[in-house]
Amino acid sequence: MKKLLAVTACPTGIAHTYMAAESLQKSAAERNVPIKVETRGAMGVENELTPEEIAEAHAIIIAADTDVLEERFTGKPVIKVPVAHGIKRPAELIEQALAKQPSAPSTASTVTAKAQEKEAGTANSIYKNLMNGVSNMLPLVVAGGLIIALSFIFGLKPAEGTFGFQLLTIGKAAMGLMVPILAGFISFSIAGKLGLAPGLVGGMLSTQLGGGFLGGIIAGFLAGYVAKGLIKYLKLPKIMEGLKPVLLIPLLSVLIVGLLMIYVIGDPLKWLMDGLTSWLMTMGSANAIILGAVLGAMMAIDMGGPFNKTAYTFATGLLASSLFGPMAAVMAAGMTPPLGIWLATVLAPKKFTKEEREAGKVASVLGLSFITEGAIPFGAADPLRIIPAFMIGSGAAGALSMAFGVGLHAPHGGIFVLAIPNAIDNILWYVLAIAVGTIVTALCVNLFKRNKVAD
């Protein structure tokens, strides 16, 4: 019997990772196909694949948006797709994996396969590398942001030496590592271990030069490709090859990236970040509403996918510049789809099956926790009707949050952040924005959705 292996991973490692694993396992069980799924989530690597299992496997499915150490599968048939495909198309992936031939294909098919792999790699590599940086950055942002928010219990500016001041110090230390880690792990995703040093240095220089998170992203890609180029093109006599990884590549990559950041990239990046910060701080209410609506719709369009993560990364990056409005809009909009679908099942139960109504209760808890992915099963089942409803509701929540001047100092936590004093500016208006977005979502879902056949 053909045995399959799979690896699932998403940038946050909270929902998509495990939903994709569950979908693949369920689909394989329906076909009586043995499968083992390794998850690389927020809790680290679970159910790790062993070299013996890899050697015995017929094929491997990689449903991931971050680095999963693909080199260990060299020589094995591999199917690589975004993590969302593992959730939405598990049966198709299982069939493709079973159809893979372990023996070498013909020359013509080899050329075609390589061309397809190159095309897919070109389309996905930038996003995958960026998300690798984001996924490693997020624990620092979440921990640092929440600790800073907790320090506000003791006042917005705790006196030096007090417990509140120490909490603020710890939170700022974690947030200070945000950009270097973002850049370092983007570079690591591109060039491996030798990309880490120039990426970290480039990210630190971006922070010092005022380039912010945009500078960190640019530094990460620059460092990764510089290191990768040196690995590939720096040729030495065999007797000196041992110097490359321990001396020459670290030295040259850090030096090249550092000089480019200081003399070429630093000033334009600072100008760009200063301009963005100034615009966000001085924009009128109309522009604020538009920005909130756009960020809100992006949070709902793919619920944890590229658009969602782009909006979230943009908002969290601005926290370092003391811009808290976009973060509030993003979190309100991210909570709205699962809360809205739950309310829709309550308001019009005849439009949903019994299983969907039960799933709606689970979605409500995930929504309160700012886990947008709780609404994915509903969106995947009827995307043409449900996803536009989600986008309208989340856009409304984001727009209202920005219009009301809400500011959120913590990058995660959902409804539970409401319990932290001073963590949210204009807290009552924030609750209203979430409530309105939830109601709009529910009404749109029930307006667009057809009735289900009676249970």
Coordinates of C-alpha atoms in Angstrom, one line a residue:
M1 CA 0.0 0.0 0.0
K2 CA 1.3 3.5 -0.9
K3 CA 2.1 5.6 2.2
L4 CA 2.0 9.3 2.0
L5 CA 3.6 12.0 4.2
A6 CA 2.6 15.7 4.5
V7 CA 3.9 18.9 6.1
T8 CA 1.6 21.8 6.9
A9 CA 2.7 25.2 8.0
C10 CA 1.2 28.7 8.0
P11 CA 2.8 32.1 9.0
T12 CA 1.1 32.3 12.4
G13 CA 1.0 28.6 13.1
I14 CA -2.4 28.9 14.8
A15 CA -5.2 27.8 12.6
H16 CA -4.3 27.1 8.9
T17 CA -1.6 24.7 9.9
Y18 CA -3.9 22.4 11.8
M19 CA -6.9 22.8 9.6
A20 CA -4.9 21.7 6.6
A21 CA -3.5 18.7 8.5
E22 CA -7.0 17.7 9.5
S23 CA -8.4 18.0 6.0
L24 CA -5.5 15.9 4.5
Q25 CA -5.9 13.2 7.2
K26 CA -9.7 13.0 6.7
S27 CA -9.4 12.8 2.9
A28 CA -6.7 10.1 3.1
A29 CA -8.8 8.1 5.6
E30 CA -11.8 8.2 3.2
R31 CA -9.5 6.5 0.6
N32 CA -7.9 4.1 3.1
V33 CA -4.5 5.7 2.4
P34 CA -2.0 5.8 5.3
I35 CA -0.7 9.3 5.9
K36 CA 1.3 11.0 8.5
V37 CA 1.2 14.8 8.7
E38 CA 3.9 16.9 10.3
T39 CA 2.6 20.3 11.6
R40 CA 5.0 23.2 12.0
G41 CA 2.9 25.6 14.1
A42 CA 3.1 28.0 17.0
M43 CA 3.9 25.1 19.3
G44 CA 6.9 24.1 17.2
V45 CA 7.3 20.9 15.1
E46 CA 4.7 18.2 16.0
N47 CA 4.5 14.7 14.7
E48 CA 7.9 15.2 13.0
L49 CA 8.7 13.0 10.0
T50 CA 11.7 10.7 10.6
P51 CA 14.3 9.9 7.9
E52 CA 13.0 6.3 7.9
E53 CA 9.5 7.4 7.2
I54 CA 10.7 9.7 4.4
A55 CA 12.6 6.9 2.8
E56 CA 9.6 4.6 2.8
A57 CA 7.1 7.2 1.6
H58 CA 5.6 7.1 -1.8
A59 CA 5.2 10.9 -2.0
I60 CA 5.2 14.0 0.1
I61 CA 2.6 16.8 0.2
I62 CA 3.9 20.2 1.4
A63 CA 1.0 22.5 2.1
A64 CA 2.9 25.5 3.6
D65 CA 3.6 29.2 3.3
T66 CA 6.8 29.1 5.3
D67 CA 10.1 27.2 5.2
V68 CA 9.7 23.5 6.1
L69 CA 13.2 22.2 5.5
E70 CA 12.4 20.8 2.0
E71 CA 15.9 19.6 1.4
R72 CA 15.2 16.5 3.5
F73 CA 12.8 15.3 0.8
T74 CA 15.4 15.3 -2.0
G75 CA 14.9 12.5 -4.4
K76 CA 11.2 12.0 -3.4
P77 CA 8.2 13.0 -5.4
V78 CA 6.9 16.2 -3.8
I79 CA 3.8 18.3 -4.3
K80 CA 4.1 21.9 -3.1
V81 CA 1.1 24.1 -2.6
P82 CA 0.0 27.0 -0.4
V83 CA -1.4 25.9 3.0
A84 CA -4.9 27.1 1.9
H85 CA -4.9 24.3 -0.7
G86 CA -4.5 21.7 2.0
I87 CA -7.7 23.0 3.5
K88 CA -9.8 23.5 0.4
R89 CA -8.4 20.8 -2.0
P90 CA -7.3 17.8 0.1
A91 CA -8.8 15.1 -2.1
E92 CA -7.1 16.6 -5.2
L93 CA -3.7 16.6 -3.4
I94 CA -4.1 13.0 -2.2
E95 CA -4.9 11.9 -5.7
Q96 CA -2.0 13.8 -7.2
A97 CA 0.4 12.3 -4.6
L98 CA -0.9 8.8 -5.3
A99 CA -0.4 9.3 -9.0
K100 CA 3.2 10.3 -8.6
Q101 CA 5.8 7.9 -10.0
P102 CA 8.7 7.1 -7.8
S103 CA 10.9 6.2 -10.8
A104 CA 12.6 8.9 -12.9
P105 CA 10.2 10.2 -15.6
S106 CA 11.1 10.5 -19.2
T107 CA 13.2 13.4 -20.5
A108 CA 10.2 15.3 -21.9
S109 CA 8.2 15.0 -18.7
T110 CA 11.2 16.0 -16.7
V111 CA 11.5 19.2 -18.6
T112 CA 7.8 19.9 -18.2
A113 CA 7.9 19.2 -14.5
K114 CA 10.9 21.4 -14.0
A115 CA 9.3 24.2 -15.9
Q116 CA 6.1 23.9 -13.9
E117 CA 8.1 23.8 -10.6
K118 CA 10.1 26.9 -11.7
E119 CA 6.9 28.8 -12.6
A120 CA 5.2 27.9 -9.3
G121 CA 8.4 28.8 -7.4
T122 CA 8.6 32.2 -9.1
A123 CA 5.0 32.9 -8.2
N124 CA 5.2 31.8 -4.6
S125 CA 8.8 32.3 -3.5
I126 CA 8.6 36.0 -2.6
Y127 CA 5.4 35.4 -0.5
K128 CA 6.9 32.3 1.1
N129 CA 10.1 34.1 2.1
L130 CA 8.3 37.1 3.4
M131 CA 5.9 34.9 5.4
N132 CA 8.9 33.0 6.9
G133 CA 10.1 36.3 8.3
V134 CA 6.6 37.2 9.5
S135 CA 6.0 33.9 11.2
N136 CA 9.3 34.2 13.2
M137 CA 8.6 37.8 14.0
L138 CA 5.1 37.4 15.3
P139 CA 5.8 35.8 18.7
L140 CA 8.0 38.8 19.5
V141 CA 5.4 41.3 18.3
V142 CA 2.6 39.5 20.2
A143 CA 4.5 39.0 23.4
G144 CA 6.1 42.5 23.3
G145 CA 2.8 44.3 22.4
L146 CA 0.8 42.5 25.1
I147 CA 3.4 43.1 27.7
I148 CA 3.5 46.8 26.8
A149 CA -0.3 46.8 27.0
L150 CA -0.1 45.2 30.5
S151 CA 2.3 47.9 31.6
F152 CA -0.5 50.5 31.0
I153 CA -2.3 49.1 34.0
F154 CA 0.2 51.1 36.0
G155 CA -0.3 54.2 33.8
L156 CA 0.6 55.2 30.3
K157 CA 4.1 56.4 31.5
P158 CA 5.1 54.4 34.6
A159 CA 7.7 55.9 36.8
E160 CA 11.2 54.7 36.4
G161 CA 12.1 51.7 38.6
T162 CA 8.5 50.7 39.2
F163 CA 7.1 47.3 38.2
G164 CA 5.1 48.9 35.4
F165 CA 8.3 50.5 34.0
Q166 CA 10.0 47.1 34.0
L167 CA 7.1 45.6 32.1
L168 CA 7.4 48.4 29.6
T169 CA 11.2 47.8 29.3
I170 CA 10.6 44.1 28.6
G171 CA 7.9 44.8 26.0
K172 CA 10.0 47.4 24.2
A173 CA 13.0 45.0 24.2
A174 CA 10.8 42.3 22.4
M175 CA 9.4 44.9 20.0
G176 CA 12.9 46.1 19.3
L177 CA 13.8 42.7 17.9
M178 CA 10.9 42.7 15.5
V179 CA 12.6 44.2 12.5
P180 CA 15.9 42.3 12.8
I181 CA 14.1 39.0 13.2
L182 CA 11.8 39.8 10.2
A183 CA 14.8 40.6 8.0
G184 CA 16.9 37.7 9.4
F185 CA 14.4 35.0 8.7
I186 CA 13.4 36.3 5.3
S187 CA 17.1 36.0 4.4
F188 CA 17.3 32.6 6.1
S189 CA 14.4 31.4 3.9
I190 CA 16.3 32.4 0.8
A191 CA 19.9 31.4 1.6
G192 CA 19.7 29.1 4.6
K193 CA 21.9 29.5 7.7
L194 CA 24.4 31.7 5.9
G195 CA 21.7 34.2 5.2
L196 CA 20.8 34.7 8.9
A197 CA 23.8 37.0 9.9
P198 CA 23.5 39.6 7.1
G199 CA 19.7 39.6 7.4
L200 CA 19.9 40.3 11.2
V201 CA 22.4 43.0 10.7
G202 CA 20.5 44.5 7.8
G203 CA 17.3 44.6 9.9
M204 CA 19.1 46.2 12.9
L205 CA 20.5 48.8 10.6
S206 CA 17.1 49.5 9.2
T207 CA 15.9 50.1 12.8
Q208 CA 18.8 52.4 13.5
L209 CA 18.5 54.3 10.2
G210 CA 14.7 54.8 10.6
G211 CA 13.7 52.5 7.8
G212 CA 11.2 50.6 10.0
F213 CA 9.6 47.4 9.0
L214 CA 9.6 48.3 5.3
G215 CA 13.4 48.6 5.5
G216 CA 13.5 45.2 7.3
I217 CA 11.7 43.6 4.4
I218 CA 14.0 45.1 1.9
A219 CA 17.1 44.3 4.0
G220 CA 15.9 40.7 4.4
F221 CA 15.6 40.1 0.6
L222 CA 18.8 41.9 -0.1
A223 CA 20.7 39.9 2.5
G224 CA 19.2 36.6 1.3
Y225 CA 20.1 37.1 -2.3
V226 CA 23.6 38.5 -1.5
A227 CA 24.4 35.5 0.6
K228 CA 22.9 33.1 -2.0
G229 CA 24.9 34.7 -4.7
L230 CA 28.1 34.4 -2.7
I231 CA 27.4 30.7 -2.0
K232 CA 26.9 30.0 -5.7
Y233 CA 29.5 32.2 -7.3
L234 CA 32.3 32.5 -4.8
K235 CA 34.8 30.0 -6.1
L236 CA 37.9 28.9 -4.1
P237 CA 40.6 26.2 -4.4
K238 CA 39.4 23.0 -2.7
I239 CA 41.9 23.4 0.1
M240 CA 40.2 26.8 1.0
E241 CA 36.6 25.7 0.6
G242 CA 36.2 25.3 4.4
L243 CA 36.8 29.1 4.8
K244 CA 33.6 30.0 2.8
P245 CA 30.9 29.2 5.4
V246 CA 32.8 30.2 8.5
L247 CA 34.7 33.3 7.3
L248 CA 34.3 34.6 3.8
I249 CA 30.5 34.5 3.3
P250 CA 29.6 35.9 6.7
L251 CA 32.2 38.6 6.4
L252 CA 31.4 39.6 2.8
S253 CA 27.6 39.3 3.1
V254 CA 27.4 41.4 6.3
L255 CA 29.8 44.0 4.8
I256 CA 28.0 44.3 1.5
V257 CA 24.5 44.5 3.1
G258 CA 25.7 46.9 5.8
L259 CA 27.4 49.3 3.3
L260 CA 24.3 49.2 1.0
M261 CA 22.0 49.9 3.8
I262 CA 24.0 52.8 5.1
Y263 CA 25.1 54.5 1.8
V264 CA 22.4 53.5 -0.7
I265 CA 19.2 52.4 0.9
G266 CA 19.0 54.0 4.3
D267 CA 18.1 57.6 3.4
P268 CA 15.4 56.7 0.8
L269 CA 13.9 54.2 3.3
K270 CA 13.8 56.8 6.1
W271 CA 12.2 59.3 3.8
L272 CA 9.6 56.8 2.8
M273 CA 8.8 55.7 6.3
D274 CA 8.7 59.3 7.6
G275 CA 6.4 60.2 4.7
L276 CA 4.1 57.2 5.5
T277 CA 4.1 58.0 9.2
S278 CA 3.3 61.7 8.5
W279 CA 0.5 60.8 6.1
L280 CA -1.1 58.4 8.5
M281 CA -0.9 60.8 11.4
T282 CA -2.3 63.8 9.5
M283 CA -4.8 62.2 7.1
G284 CA -8.3 63.4 7.2
S285 CA -11.3 61.4 8.3
A286 CA -12.3 60.4 4.7
N287 CA -8.9 58.9 4.0
A288 CA -8.9 57.2 7.4
I289 CA -12.3 55.6 6.6
I290 CA -11.0 54.4 3.2
L291 CA -7.8 53.0 4.7
G292 CA -9.8 51.2 7.4
A293 CA -12.2 49.8 4.8
V294 CA -9.4 48.5 2.6
L295 CA -7.5 46.9 5.5
G296 CA -10.8 45.4 6.8
A297 CA -11.7 43.9 3.4
M298 CA -8.1 42.5 3.1
M299 CA -8.5 40.7 6.4
A300 CA -11.7 39.0 5.2
I301 CA -10.9 38.2 1.5
D302 CA -8.8 35.1 2.3
M303 CA -9.0 34.8 6.1
G304 CA -5.3 34.1 6.9
G305 CA -4.0 34.0 3.4
P306 CA -1.7 36.5 1.6
F307 CA -4.1 39.5 1.7
N308 CA -4.9 38.9 5.3
K309 CA -1.3 38.6 6.4
T310 CA -0.2 41.6 4.3
A311 CA -2.8 43.8 6.1
Y312 CA -1.8 42.4 9.5
T313 CA 2.0 42.8 8.9
F314 CA 1.4 46.4 7.7
A315 CA -0.5 47.2 11.0
T316 CA 1.9 45.5 13.3
G317 CA 4.8 47.2 11.6
L318 CA 3.3 50.6 12.3
L319 CA 3.1 49.8 16.1
A320 CA 6.9 50.5 16.3
S321 CA 6.1 54.0 14.9
S322 CA 3.4 54.6 17.6
L323 CA 0.6 54.4 15.0
F324 CA -2.1 52.4 16.7
G325 CA -5.2 53.1 14.4
P326 CA -4.5 50.5 11.7
M327 CA -3.9 47.8 14.3
A328 CA -7.3 48.5 15.8
A329 CA -9.0 48.4 12.4
V330 CA -7.2 45.1 11.4
M331 CA -8.1 43.3 14.6
A332 CA -11.8 44.5 14.5
A333 CA -12.1 43.4 10.9
G334 CA -10.4 40.1 11.7
M335 CA -12.8 39.3 14.4
T336 CA -15.9 40.1 12.3
P337 CA -16.1 37.1 9.9
P338 CA -16.4 34.3 12.5
L339 CA -18.6 36.4 14.8
G340 CA -20.8 37.4 11.8
I341 CA -21.2 33.9 10.6
W342 CA -22.2 32.8 14.1
L343 CA -24.8 35.6 14.3
A344 CA -26.1 34.6 10.9
T345 CA -26.7 31.0 12.0
V346 CA -28.7 32.4 15.0
L347 CA -30.8 34.9 13.0
A348 CA -31.6 32.5 10.1
P349 CA -31.1 28.9 11.2
K350 CA -33.0 27.5 8.2
K351 CA -30.3 28.7 5.9
F352 CA -27.8 26.4 7.6
T353 CA -27.5 22.7 8.3
K354 CA -27.3 21.4 11.8
E355 CA -23.5 20.9 11.4
E356 CA -23.1 24.4 10.2
R357 CA -25.0 25.8 13.1
E358 CA -22.8 23.9 15.5
A359 CA -19.7 25.1 13.6
G360 CA -21.0 28.6 14.0
K361 CA -20.8 28.3 17.8
V362 CA -17.1 27.3 17.5
A363 CA -16.5 30.2 15.1
S364 CA -17.9 32.7 17.6
V365 CA -15.2 31.6 20.2
L366 CA -12.5 31.8 17.5
G367 CA -13.8 35.3 16.5
L368 CA -13.6 36.6 20.0
S369 CA -10.0 35.4 20.1
F370 CA -9.1 37.2 16.8
I371 CA -8.7 33.9 14.8
T372 CA -10.3 34.9 11.5
E373 CA -9.7 31.4 10.2
G374 CA -12.7 30.2 12.2
A375 CA -14.9 31.4 9.3
I376 CA -12.9 29.5 6.6
P377 CA -15.2 26.4 6.4
F378 CA -18.2 28.6 5.6
G379 CA -16.3 30.7 3.0
A380 CA -14.8 27.6 1.4
A381 CA -18.3 26.0 1.1
D382 CA -19.9 28.9 -0.7
P383 CA -17.2 31.4 -1.7
L384 CA -19.1 33.5 -4.2
R385 CA -21.8 34.4 -1.7
I386 CA -20.1 34.2 1.7
I387 CA -16.7 35.9 1.1
P388 CA -18.2 39.1 -0.4
A389 CA -20.5 39.2 2.7
F390 CA -17.4 38.8 4.9
M391 CA -15.6 41.6 3.1
I392 CA -18.5 44.0 3.4
G393 CA -18.8 43.4 7.2
S394 CA -15.0 43.5 7.8
G395 CA -14.7 46.6 5.7
A396 CA -17.4 48.3 7.7
A397 CA -15.7 47.3 11.0
G398 CA -12.3 48.6 9.8
A399 CA -13.8 51.8 8.4
L400 CA -15.7 52.6 11.6
S401 CA -12.7 51.8 13.8
M402 CA -10.6 54.3 11.9
A403 CA -13.4 56.9 11.7
F404 CA -13.9 56.7 15.5
G405 CA -10.1 57.3 16.1
V406 CA -9.7 53.9 17.9
G407 CA -6.1 52.9 18.7
L408 CA -4.9 49.5 19.7
H409 CA -1.6 49.1 21.5
A410 CA -1.6 45.2 21.5
P411 CA -1.2 43.2 18.2
H412 CA -3.3 40.3 19.3
G413 CA -5.7 39.1 22.0
G414 CA -9.1 39.8 20.5
I415 CA -11.8 40.6 22.9
F416 CA -9.6 39.8 25.9
V417 CA -7.5 43.0 25.3
L418 CA -10.6 44.9 26.5
A419 CA -9.7 43.9 30.0
I420 CA -6.4 45.6 30.0
P421 CA -6.7 49.3 31.0
N422 CA -5.4 51.8 28.5
A423 CA -4.6 49.2 25.9
I424 CA -7.3 50.5 23.6
D425 CA -8.0 54.2 22.8
N426 CA -11.7 55.0 22.6
I427 CA -12.7 51.5 23.8
L428 CA -16.5 51.9 23.6
W429 CA -16.3 53.1 20.0
Y430 CA -14.1 50.0 19.3
V431 CA -16.8 47.7 20.7
L432 CA -19.4 49.5 18.6
A433 CA -17.2 49.0 15.4
I434 CA -16.9 45.3 16.1
A435 CA -20.6 45.0 16.8
V436 CA -21.7 46.8 13.7
G437 CA -19.3 44.8 11.5
T438 CA -20.7 41.6 13.0
I439 CA -24.3 42.6 12.3
V440 CA -23.5 43.8 8.8
T441 CA -21.7 40.5 8.1
A442 CA -24.6 38.4 9.4
L443 CA -27.2 40.4 7.4
C444 CA -25.2 40.2 4.2
V445 CA -24.6 36.4 4.7
N446 CA -28.3 35.8 5.2
L447 CA -29.2 38.0 2.3
F448 CA -26.8 36.4 -0.2
K449 CA -27.1 32.8 1.0
R450 CA -29.8 30.4 -0.2
N451 CA -31.9 28.3 2.1
K452 CA -30.7 24.8 3.0
V453 CA -32.9 21.8 2.5
A454 CA -34.6 21.0 5.9
D455 CA -32.6 18.7 8.2

